[in-house]
XYZ file of C-alpha atoms in Angstrom:
766
model
C 82.133 -6.006 167.423
C 80.793 -5.703 163.888
C 82.912 -3.731 161.557
C 79.954 -1.148 160.972
C 80.021 -0.481 164.732
C 83.837 0.002 165.064
C 84.570 3.803 165.363
C 88.243 2.997 164.502
C 87.313 1.797 161.062
C 86.903 4.145 158.121
C 83.287 5.426 157.267
C 83.403 3.713 153.842
C 84.491 0.376 155.282
C 81.815 0.469 157.964
C 79.174 1.462 155.413
C 80.199 -1.283 152.862
C 80.270 -3.863 155.497
C 76.714 -2.973 156.797
C 75.369 -2.734 153.304
C 76.653 -6.237 152.525
C 74.865 -7.654 155.461
C 71.520 -6.024 154.771
C 68.683 -7.545 152.679
C 67.153 -5.529 149.806
C 64.244 -4.647 151.818
C 66.406 -3.294 154.565
C 68.500 -1.179 152.126
C 65.203 0.200 150.595
C 64.057 1.021 154.265
C 67.078 3.430 154.565
C 65.794 5.510 151.607
C 62.308 5.868 153.182
C 60.869 8.505 155.416
C 57.856 8.988 157.664
C 55.881 12.083 158.623
C 53.977 11.827 161.934
C 50.793 13.794 161.420
C 49.507 16.262 163.924
C 47.476 14.925 166.792
C 45.590 18.149 166.738
C 44.946 17.930 162.965
C 41.205 18.717 163.675
C 42.183 22.276 164.656
C 43.994 22.961 161.460
C 42.410 25.085 158.676
C 43.218 23.147 155.609
C 46.308 21.479 154.081
C 49.966 22.540 154.667
C 50.307 22.456 150.913
C 48.251 22.284 147.686
C 47.431 18.566 146.675
C 48.637 17.344 150.158
C 45.553 15.315 150.513
C 46.112 13.643 147.287
C 49.665 12.905 148.056
C 49.001 11.412 151.542
C 48.923 7.825 150.415
C 52.416 7.154 151.742
C 53.277 4.079 153.902
C 51.756 3.788 157.187
C 53.929 4.026 160.490
C 53.815 0.213 160.763
C 54.687 -0.422 157.100
C 57.479 2.103 157.398
C 59.046 0.452 160.373
C 59.004 -2.950 158.935
C 62.666 -2.944 157.556
C 64.104 0.146 159.235
C 63.695 3.734 158.442
C 65.892 6.422 156.785
C 64.315 9.651 157.942
C 61.800 11.094 160.490
C 60.098 14.168 159.220
C 59.472 17.308 161.327
C 58.536 15.778 164.655
C 58.897 19.263 166.134
C 57.715 21.331 163.310
C 54.435 20.028 162.304
C 52.299 21.209 165.196
C 52.706 23.314 168.351
C 54.682 21.144 170.911
C 56.901 22.176 173.676
C 60.667 21.288 173.592
C 59.959 18.677 176.433
C 56.992 17.016 174.562
C 58.747 17.083 171.288
C 61.797 15.401 172.856
C 59.547 12.576 174.351
C 57.854 11.969 171.184
C 60.911 11.897 169.175
C 62.536 9.512 171.753
C 59.454 7.137 171.397
C 59.589 7.247 167.607
C 63.386 6.452 167.575
C 62.906 3.644 170.081
C 60.447 1.975 167.727
C 62.652 2.612 164.709
C 65.481 0.953 166.430
C 63.508 -1.944 167.782
C 62.364 -2.786 164.240
C 65.861 -2.624 162.773
C 67.767 -5.775 162.769
C 70.826 -3.633 163.179
C 69.435 -1.070 165.511
C 69.810 1.701 163.137
C 68.071 4.937 164.117
C 66.386 7.382 161.768
C 67.761 10.769 160.754
C 65.365 13.320 162.375
C 65.134 16.529 160.201
C 63.490 19.805 160.620
C 63.235 23.103 158.833
C 65.605 25.890 160.206
C 65.754 28.780 157.665
C 64.661 31.544 160.087
C 65.740 29.472 163.124
C 64.517 26.189 164.410
C 61.109 25.941 163.089
C 59.340 24.880 166.384
C 57.113 26.180 169.067
C 58.998 28.589 171.324
C 62.235 28.707 169.375
C 63.945 32.143 168.387
C 62.658 33.615 165.046
C 65.725 35.089 163.481
C 65.404 37.540 160.440
C 64.464 36.188 157.287
C 67.386 35.114 154.956
C 67.085 38.138 152.767
C 67.685 40.090 155.927
C 70.973 38.121 156.595
C 71.979 39.093 153.071
C 71.428 42.788 153.916
C 74.036 42.523 156.678
C 76.811 41.479 154.271
C 78.386 39.767 157.304
C 79.287 36.075 156.794
C 80.714 35.729 160.296
C 77.416 36.796 162.003
C 75.346 34.448 159.718
C 77.734 31.603 160.738
C 77.221 32.489 164.480
C 73.392 32.413 164.000
C 73.624 29.050 162.187
C 75.776 27.632 165.054
C 73.301 28.730 167.602
C 70.376 27.313 165.555
C 72.357 23.938 165.093
C 73.177 23.601 168.840
C 69.415 24.154 169.787
C 68.632 21.433 167.332
C 71.280 18.896 168.410
C 70.056 19.570 172.133
C 66.686 18.067 171.366
C 67.845 15.188 169.088
C 67.510 16.745 165.582
C 70.225 15.513 163.045
C 69.394 17.376 159.868
C 68.277 20.995 159.020
C 66.577 21.821 155.693
C 68.483 25.110 155.091
C 69.875 27.235 153.573
C 68.174 28.384 150.423
C 70.757 29.199 147.658
C 68.505 30.283 144.857
C 69.671 33.326 143.172
C 66.857 35.789 142.782
C 66.058 36.467 139.234
C 62.603 37.970 139.418
C 61.370 40.080 142.375
C 57.746 38.809 141.925
C 58.830 35.333 143.102
C 57.240 34.547 146.426
C 60.349 33.021 147.878
C 62.540 35.986 147.615
C 62.329 36.399 151.291
C 63.951 32.920 151.703
C 66.811 33.808 149.422
C 70.097 35.714 150.015
C 69.480 38.028 147.176
C 70.339 38.608 143.490
C 73.991 38.205 143.394
C 75.804 34.747 143.209
C 78.751 35.802 145.184
C 76.846 37.220 148.222
C 74.491 34.084 148.172
C 77.392 31.716 147.902
C 79.532 33.384 150.653
C 76.606 33.836 153.234
C 75.208 30.488 152.312
C 78.493 28.710 152.877
C 78.846 30.556 156.201
C 75.433 29.235 157.212
C 76.471 25.687 156.313
C 79.665 26.114 158.340
C 77.658 27.126 161.403
C 75.031 24.363 161.242
C 77.466 21.594 160.427
C 79.877 22.800 162.985
C 77.216 22.164 165.501
C 76.765 18.629 164.320
C 73.813 19.172 162.192
C 73.620 18.203 158.501
C 73.023 21.178 156.261
C 70.750 20.843 153.219
C 71.269 23.127 150.313
C 67.973 24.223 148.614
C 66.827 24.092 145.782
C 69.284 22.518 143.147
C 68.659 24.248 140.611
C 66.771 26.893 138.745
C 63.890 27.220 141.003
C 64.217 31.130 141.205
C 64.145 31.523 137.532
C 60.655 30.274 136.992
C 58.586 31.819 134.066
C 56.649 34.881 135.302
C 58.049 34.159 138.867
C 55.278 31.497 139.458
C 55.911 28.854 142.046
C 56.904 25.487 140.324
C 56.614 26.974 136.922
C 58.897 25.881 134.219
C 62.339 27.267 133.818
C 63.567 28.301 130.458
C 67.232 29.259 130.786
C 70.330 28.569 128.896
C 73.354 26.644 130.204
C 75.351 29.700 130.645
C 72.935 31.285 133.165
C 72.826 27.960 134.905
C 76.521 27.559 135.123
C 77.513 31.140 135.831
C 74.547 32.514 137.903
C 72.606 29.729 139.537
C 75.035 26.878 140.226
C 78.085 28.740 141.857
C 76.403 29.195 145.389
C 75.746 25.562 145.584
C 79.295 24.698 144.480
C 80.660 27.232 147.053
C 78.444 25.737 149.938
C 79.716 22.065 148.952
C 83.333 23.009 148.514
C 83.820 25.841 150.857
C 81.069 25.053 153.506
C 81.086 21.270 153.556
C 77.407 20.714 153.186
C 76.289 17.125 153.517
C 72.905 17.200 151.880
C 71.350 18.698 148.984
C 67.529 19.100 148.129
C 66.224 19.113 144.448
C 64.281 21.854 142.745
C 60.732 21.112 141.948
C 61.534 22.818 138.481
C 61.775 21.405 135.127
C 64.789 22.913 133.226
C 64.055 23.217 129.502
C 61.492 20.418 129.759
C 63.603 18.025 132.059
C 62.541 17.777 135.742
C 65.602 18.199 137.939
C 64.511 15.273 139.867
C 64.978 13.163 136.692
C 68.192 14.846 135.671
C 71.185 12.729 136.224
C 73.413 15.260 134.465
C 72.763 17.616 137.252
C 72.020 15.385 140.417
C 74.953 13.142 139.471
C 77.232 14.703 136.887
C 77.431 18.081 138.265
C 76.952 17.492 142.006
C 78.987 14.299 142.346
C 81.184 13.765 139.482
C 82.236 17.329 139.031
C 82.066 18.840 142.581
C 82.861 15.676 144.490
C 79.810 15.836 146.780
C 79.501 12.743 148.898
C 76.459 13.497 150.997
C 72.861 12.703 150.441
C 70.323 14.175 147.990
C 66.923 14.354 149.645
C 63.729 15.201 147.791
C 61.734 18.331 148.251
C 58.409 17.281 149.851
C 56.422 15.091 147.461
C 58.808 15.827 144.489
C 58.974 12.281 143.574
C 55.281 11.811 142.867
C 55.188 15.149 141.092
C 57.047 13.386 138.358
C 53.876 11.553 137.833
C 51.090 14.018 138.725
C 52.418 17.377 137.542
C 55.488 16.852 135.300
C 53.813 13.786 133.815
C 56.988 12.085 132.767
C 56.283 8.959 134.874
C 53.196 6.683 134.513
C 52.762 5.792 138.206
C 54.350 6.338 141.642
C 56.870 3.285 141.162
C 58.031 4.637 137.797
C 58.504 7.936 139.340
C 60.616 6.430 142.099
C 62.807 4.523 139.704
C 63.209 7.590 137.692
C 64.402 9.749 140.666
C 66.684 6.992 142.131
C 68.424 6.431 138.836
C 68.937 10.218 138.510
C 70.637 10.524 141.802
C 68.073 11.027 144.643
C 68.799 9.114 147.760
C 65.828 9.749 150.228
C 62.204 10.461 149.458
C 60.731 13.126 151.672
C 58.425 13.601 153.570
C 56.976 10.092 153.409
C 57.378 7.133 151.226
C 55.270 6.849 148.158
C 57.378 6.634 145.123
C 60.072 4.592 146.774
C 57.479 2.059 148.349
C 57.889 -0.330 145.639
C 61.458 -0.243 144.787
C 62.362 -3.641 146.171
C 59.649 -5.262 143.889
C 61.001 -3.298 140.920
C 64.324 -4.969 141.616
C 62.968 -8.449 142.128
C 60.871 -8.025 138.811
C 64.075 -6.887 136.927
C 62.681 -3.326 136.291
C 65.470 -1.736 138.411
C 69.114 -2.493 138.813
C 69.892 -3.168 142.712
C 73.003 -1.227 142.080
C 71.061 1.942 142.342
C 69.587 0.914 145.585
C 72.913 0.098 147.034
C 74.352 3.394 145.823
C 71.731 5.399 147.630
C 71.662 3.188 150.786
C 75.411 3.468 151.081
C 75.219 7.273 151.115
C 72.610 7.304 153.830
C 74.506 4.758 155.921
C 77.680 6.894 155.557
C 75.661 9.806 156.846
C 74.402 8.003 159.872
C 77.866 6.657 160.526
C 79.258 10.163 160.417
C 76.538 11.309 162.892
C 77.592 8.545 165.309
C 74.373 6.638 165.076
C 76.154 3.174 164.728
C 78.739 3.856 167.436
C 78.778 1.600 170.480
C 76.591 3.128 173.193
C 74.673 5.390 170.905
C 71.213 5.503 172.196
C 68.819 7.763 170.277
C 66.100 7.362 173.102
C 68.398 9.130 175.478
C 69.507 11.880 173.190
C 67.766 15.184 173.546
C 66.892 17.147 176.616
C 64.825 20.093 177.706
C 66.464 23.365 176.541
C 65.656 27.108 176.302
C 64.988 27.559 172.531
C 64.729 31.234 172.875
C 67.692 31.815 175.078
C 69.245 35.208 175.811
C 72.249 34.086 173.630
C 69.744 33.588 170.835
C 68.006 36.788 171.195
C 71.322 38.696 171.289
C 72.177 37.177 168.014
C 68.825 37.865 166.385
C 69.026 41.370 167.688
C 72.361 42.074 166.110
C 71.337 40.472 162.992
C 68.170 42.696 162.761
C 70.104 45.707 163.707
C 72.593 45.295 160.919
C 70.031 44.383 158.241
C 68.053 47.616 158.377
C 68.696 49.686 155.265
C 68.378 53.386 155.264
C 67.591 54.179 151.524
C 67.172 58.029 151.533
C 67.054 60.727 154.133
C 66.631 64.507 153.885
C 67.667 65.095 157.331
C 64.379 64.040 159.173
C 66.119 61.091 160.587
C 67.249 60.551 163.226
C 63.954 61.735 164.799
C 64.558 64.825 166.777
C 61.912 63.807 169.519
C 59.094 66.057 168.074
C 56.048 66.523 170.370
C 53.840 64.252 168.222
C 54.575 61.235 165.861
C 51.952 59.529 163.829
C 52.727 55.852 163.392
C 50.363 54.348 160.788
C 50.224 51.268 158.468
C 49.727 47.530 158.734
C 53.199 46.690 159.753
C 53.353 49.169 162.731
C 51.662 47.018 165.317
C 51.480 43.367 163.867
C 54.515 41.222 164.999
C 53.760 38.500 162.316
C 54.853 41.079 159.589
C 58.298 40.821 161.047
C 58.631 37.136 160.578
C 59.240 35.060 157.331
C 57.168 32.262 155.835
C 59.227 29.664 157.576
C 59.024 31.142 161.007
C 57.022 28.817 163.165
C 54.377 31.546 163.902
C 53.542 32.045 160.260
C 54.383 28.636 159.007
C 52.330 26.574 161.541
C 50.666 28.669 164.230
C 48.791 30.845 161.853
C 46.799 27.694 160.898
C 45.604 27.171 164.515
C 44.214 30.688 165.039
C 44.791 32.781 168.206
C 47.452 35.230 169.112
C 50.000 32.955 170.604
C 53.313 33.330 168.951
C 55.457 31.057 171.259
C 58.026 33.925 171.587
C 58.074 37.425 172.582
C 57.961 39.800 169.449
C 57.587 43.438 170.411
C 56.099 45.565 167.570
C 57.392 48.747 165.998
C 54.884 50.651 168.119
C 56.103 48.989 171.323
C 59.634 49.713 170.645
C 59.077 53.316 169.315
C 57.192 54.250 172.408
C 59.948 52.846 174.577
C 62.590 54.554 172.562
C 61.106 58.082 172.410
C 59.974 60.431 175.066
C 57.232 61.734 172.785
C 53.602 61.129 171.937
C 53.187 58.393 169.419
C 49.662 58.133 167.998
C 48.888 54.929 166.118
C 46.400 54.112 163.609
C 46.177 50.951 161.336
C 45.139 52.941 158.308
C 44.681 49.809 155.938
C 45.268 46.122 156.415
C 48.055 44.379 154.506
C 45.677 42.900 151.613
C 42.134 43.764 152.219
C 40.629 46.817 150.402
C 39.313 48.147 153.645
C 39.409 51.889 153.510
C 37.564 52.479 156.892
C 40.803 53.367 158.816
C 42.511 55.708 156.341
C 40.760 58.960 157.363
C 41.794 58.488 161.021
C 45.347 57.713 159.937
C 45.524 60.703 157.564
C 44.117 63.095 160.393
C 46.659 61.805 162.852
C 49.392 62.433 160.296
C 48.128 65.890 159.601
C 48.189 66.819 163.255
C 51.702 65.430 163.824
C 55.195 66.713 163.455
C 56.477 63.474 161.562
C 54.390 60.665 160.083
C 55.976 57.199 159.926
C 54.102 54.942 157.550
C 54.822 51.281 158.009
C 53.885 49.164 155.049
C 54.816 45.813 153.510
C 54.118 42.077 153.685
C 52.696 39.411 155.862
C 54.252 36.163 155.034
C 52.273 32.897 154.586
C 51.992 29.788 152.450
C 50.542 29.268 149.146
C 48.524 32.352 148.723
C 47.639 32.926 152.477
C 50.208 35.794 152.616
C 51.690 38.272 150.328
C 55.178 36.730 150.422
C 56.430 33.288 151.006
C 56.216 29.963 149.302
C 53.432 30.131 146.665
C 52.809 33.704 147.318
C 53.920 35.176 144.016
C 53.192 38.786 143.007
C 51.432 39.914 139.736
C 53.555 43.052 139.948
C 55.770 45.083 142.344
C 52.941 47.233 143.771
C 52.700 47.370 147.571
C 50.029 44.711 148.442
C 46.378 45.772 148.763
C 45.601 49.457 149.052
C 48.806 50.352 150.970
C 49.855 52.671 148.251
C 46.612 54.678 148.723
C 47.465 55.171 152.341
C 50.904 56.276 151.401
C 49.682 58.799 149.023
C 46.973 60.228 151.396
C 49.521 60.695 154.160
C 52.077 62.448 151.824
C 49.304 64.788 150.626
C 49.026 66.168 154.192
C 52.336 67.746 153.899
C 53.657 66.357 157.152
C 57.296 65.037 156.646
C 56.706 61.360 155.990
C 59.187 58.476 156.873
C 58.237 55.547 154.792
C 59.185 52.176 156.423
C 58.869 49.084 154.286
C 58.826 45.803 156.070
C 58.843 43.211 153.275
C 60.202 39.913 151.916
C 60.653 41.341 148.562
C 61.577 44.772 147.042
C 58.504 46.880 146.036
C 58.436 49.642 143.585
C 58.608 52.983 145.274
C 59.305 55.470 142.449
C 55.769 56.888 142.444
C 56.404 58.593 145.767
C 60.084 58.193 146.835
C 60.976 61.807 145.918
C 58.172 62.953 148.359
C 59.186 61.083 151.261
C 61.490 62.527 153.794
C 63.173 59.233 154.334
C 62.661 55.592 153.317
C 63.865 52.712 155.435
C 63.804 49.132 154.128
C 63.469 46.344 156.621
C 63.481 42.685 155.201
C 61.448 40.778 157.772
C 63.789 41.489 160.660
C 62.476 38.731 163.004
C 61.579 38.753 166.673
C 63.919 41.605 167.624
C 63.050 43.657 164.453
C 60.836 46.277 166.242
C 63.639 47.546 168.413
C 66.044 47.416 165.328
C 63.767 49.674 163.354
C 63.002 51.968 166.146
C 66.675 52.332 166.927
C 67.296 53.188 163.390
C 64.620 55.822 163.350
C 65.886 57.436 166.706
C 69.464 57.255 165.817
C 70.402 54.915 168.587
C 71.652 52.780 165.755
C 73.610 53.872 162.774
C 72.180 51.969 159.689
C 74.455 49.290 158.422
C 72.350 47.316 155.988
C 72.861 47.307 152.292
C 70.541 46.047 149.611
C 70.884 42.441 148.516
C 68.293 43.223 145.792
C 67.483 46.382 143.936
C 64.504 48.611 144.700
C 62.654 48.987 141.356
C 61.321 52.497 140.358
C 58.052 51.244 138.678
C 55.645 48.427 139.070
C 56.298 46.684 135.852
C 58.498 46.573 132.761
C 60.763 44.805 135.217
C 62.083 43.168 137.253
C 65.534 42.703 136.322
C 68.783 42.428 138.498
C 72.022 44.284 138.245
C 73.625 41.170 136.472
C 72.832 42.437 133.042
C 74.548 42.407 129.826
C 74.223 45.563 127.720
C 70.964 44.904 125.964
C 69.259 44.159 129.249
C 70.108 47.573 130.684
C 69.102 51.018 129.760
C 69.040 51.202 125.963
C 68.696 54.785 125.266
C 65.477 54.672 123.213
C 65.579 51.116 121.952
C 62.907 50.338 124.381
C 60.599 52.816 126.072
C 61.081 50.864 129.395
C 63.795 51.733 131.722
C 64.942 48.797 133.926
C 67.257 50.797 135.996
C 66.422 50.422 139.911
C 65.284 53.409 141.993
C 68.015 52.099 144.560
C 70.658 49.806 143.254
C 71.993 46.327 144.524
C 74.456 47.082 147.347
C 72.974 50.611 148.141
C 72.465 51.905 151.716
C 73.344 55.049 153.654
C 73.812 55.970 157.409
C 74.124 58.876 159.738
C 77.712 59.308 158.821
C 79.489 59.469 155.431
C 82.392 57.457 153.885
C 84.957 58.182 151.133
C 86.744 55.700 149.056
C 89.924 57.037 147.741
C 93.431 55.783 146.320
C 92.765 52.725 144.132
C 95.799 50.768 143.645
C 96.242 47.699 141.439
C 99.356 45.571 142.025
C 99.697 44.564 138.332
C 98.976 46.130 134.974
C 99.272 42.856 133.209
C 98.218 39.420 134.663
C 98.526 35.887 133.280
C 95.264 33.913 132.817
C 96.212 31.796 135.911
C 97.569 34.702 138.004
C 96.383 37.012 140.740
C 96.181 40.722 141.240
C 95.691 42.699 144.323
C 93.153 45.548 144.345
C 93.268 47.906 147.199
C 91.488 51.242 148.271
C 91.294 53.430 151.319
C 88.073 53.882 153.089
C 87.498 56.830 155.393
C 84.816 57.707 157.879
C 84.250 61.567 157.278
C 81.468 61.920 159.778
C 81.192 62.530 163.414
C 80.170 59.160 164.628
C 81.207 55.546 164.131
C 79.722 53.562 161.340
C 80.099 50.693 158.716
C 80.611 50.657 155.074
C 80.461 47.763 152.693
C 83.196 48.069 150.255
C 82.216 46.297 147.080
C 84.613 45.253 144.111
C 83.017 44.763 140.697
C 84.654 43.587 137.514
C 83.469 44.138 133.929
C 84.496 42.243 130.756
C 83.950 44.805 127.897
C 84.937 42.447 125.079
C 84.291 38.596 125.249
C 83.285 35.787 123.001
C 79.789 35.615 124.619
C 77.774 38.502 126.070
C 78.738 39.247 129.624
C 77.308 41.335 132.404
C 78.277 44.983 132.459
C 79.597 44.399 135.969
C 79.674 41.500 138.449
C 80.493 41.524 142.278
C 83.555 39.585 142.943
C 84.438 40.814 146.518
C 83.066 42.727 149.348
C 84.089 43.685 152.859
C 82.140 45.269 155.727
C 84.426 47.947 157.317
C 83.652 49.423 160.727
C 85.374 52.654 161.525
C 85.313 55.218 164.215
C 84.769 58.895 163.286
C 87.586 60.259 161.257
C 89.317 56.853 160.986
C 90.618 55.153 157.684
C 91.397 51.696 156.697
C 92.987 49.992 153.618
C 90.870 47.095 152.054
C 92.837 44.704 149.922
C 91.209 42.210 147.604
C 93.142 39.192 146.232
C 91.632 38.462 142.943
C 92.509 35.107 141.112
C 91.929 35.198 137.488
C 89.498 32.153 137.920
C 87.200 34.917 139.390
C 87.020 36.371 135.820
C 85.943 33.021 134.271
C 82.698 32.309 132.474
C 81.127 29.742 130.246
C 82.281 30.250 126.697
C 80.960 29.294 123.254
C 81.831 25.592 123.620
C 80.264 25.481 127.113
C 83.554 25.078 128.750
C 84.503 27.495 131.645
C 87.401 29.650 130.473
C 89.651 32.621 131.419
C 89.820 34.783 128.305
C 92.693 37.329 127.689
C 91.967 40.914 127.314
C 90.812 44.126 129.292
C 89.110 43.823 132.680
C 87.543 46.866 134.113
C 87.794 47.365 137.895
C 85.261 49.273 139.764
C 85.340 49.866 143.595
C 82.239 51.372 145.233
C 79.377 51.258 147.620
C 76.655 49.808 145.274
C 76.360 48.353 141.742
C 75.910 51.774 140.376
C 78.148 53.901 142.705
C 81.805 53.486 141.683
C 84.027 56.384 142.799
C 87.218 54.334 141.856
C 87.677 52.780 138.428
C 90.784 51.191 136.835
C 91.671 48.325 134.510
C 94.109 45.656 133.911
C 94.956 43.143 131.078
C 94.761 39.452 131.126
C 97.500 38.024 128.867
C 98.206 34.734 127.291
C 96.073 32.198 125.514
C 92.566 31.230 126.478
C 92.642 29.063 129.545
C 90.272 26.236 130.117
C 89.412 26.185 133.881
C 89.071 22.693 135.272
C 86.946 21.644 138.348
C 88.154 22.984 141.668
C 88.609 26.587 140.505
C 89.022 29.603 143.053
C 85.500 30.436 144.072
C 86.275 33.272 146.567
C 88.141 36.566 146.849
C 90.033 36.822 150.035
C 90.062 40.330 151.519
C 92.420 42.025 154.075
C 91.401 45.050 156.125
C 94.341 46.997 157.542
C 94.233 50.056 159.833
């Protein structure tokens, strides 16, 4: 038996032995990828992405196979194929890969999986921004484990998720793919997703390292102009948490350039931070076509080969989705332009990963892996249902909710009877099927109209009113008339996800401002003018400014693209079958412009009492959400008054359900640093706990806070814990803090090395 096939040997020894036996061409082959193009391409309306045709000059299948292959791109997720057909095709591709490899090395098959396995007939879970609204890492991990088990069942090895970009500007199209505006929420939920996917045997891929969400004017791929402190203290922590706490085995680069340096050419980030500082040992894979972007959009490389060399030397291992920039790496080595050590470094990482996946073990046969499976099983739909139910946020309510079964309800608006509005950009129906036309979604997605009629023994009258985007006023009068003749009007407005301008939310669907898309605000105003009590339901991938009419709505419900079970989740919230549990992972702005900002703001970024005429404060703040019961937070207790710079403190509070029904509250712990050597946020979330209580019951929530959690990047760009006063705020949103205290950090300034405490353990008693 060859050493590289011996499961008893270490992964490193096996990889080194195999690498030593390979030719240069065979090593380069492990860094390559191939994207099988749709057999039904003639049915597709346009490219998947801008400039795709110009970037389709990758190696052919025959050329890709010649010396072995690193990755197979989206065998299931490129066109509508059944699970059975997808398995057969993947087996055939893997058979050819193995037959053409001197060492019988299969390719890693990767797929998208942000809102579930992105393939025909697979469960469409809520969008990532909706997971964040649950504030429930255990549920997110359960979902990811289910996604991973489905992918493994059909022979998929790697998933391109989660997205760990911290939202900095709500106009960015990919807000829906994110986990919100707070680094700790993004990091804890992202790490939970990674644990679930990796626990199912699928490699998780962190996206997009780093800076992508901080682009100028929130434009997709636009330059990023931020300083090292924002990078270190806001944007990088979720990635570090997912590496250290989650065990992620792959990372994908950001398309961005940071202060003029494209991430894919930044060895300081891809090697220095990721590997040297964080100890990451997995693979770095390129976002699709990012290597050739170094030539054609960033213009820092003169040709594809120069781009490939630049990316490889910076720390990229595998070029996706097909091989272009990496096609000539072998010739670059033989000509003395590229040191073979860089090829060896990347190939070793790919081989390690394949060994970890069992691909080189005796008896491993990729042509027999994968089998027919129900990709939208009852288990999956149950998880999707629970996620959707826990993600719905009740923002305001004058008592009209729960609905009291009036004799007549008017349900109007573009999100009332369109199932696609419930699903994110990376759901298969919106990501792929929308380009084929027709109404087939591959899965059953009841609409809000379906669900509300099922829930209520009442007359529900439906009119579209207006489309999501088109300025078509032809249906407004009928919708307004229905509202005027009803006891309650429910107006469902929001987004329709798509790609690159084909939707109002999603990749490349950035917003000019935070107005509801199209003429939806006109519909809202017309319905409000009837005087009928109006419940506004916003189904969206980003927050929209609601200040113009919020005080005239009887209630406002925010649903962040709740997936295939979203209709029943929204309906159950409206009727009171469900007690709303969701909390805002992003603030809801008051006005269309002069924003957006997030709650992570230093003093001069917040309300300035006349210094600026623009008020950045949100209409509804981060963390906000109410239900059909009320909670009280009392009895703040700090275990210490003075803490050493390397010490810990316990922060405890009592939460009580004062209402007459069971419910859940998210207890949130914020810290403030009122005097520091650099400007600091007025407050920052360092811990949270979702607490479920029966009516009249109480529990004690205790946070164990290490002083590393107060650390920040100081004047010398070193991470430090600084002595001084720390303010403690316990509440139910970034602006609602009924409990306030303080403690002192004593001692000298402490430089915090790598491996700092990244989380705040929490205990719930009672």
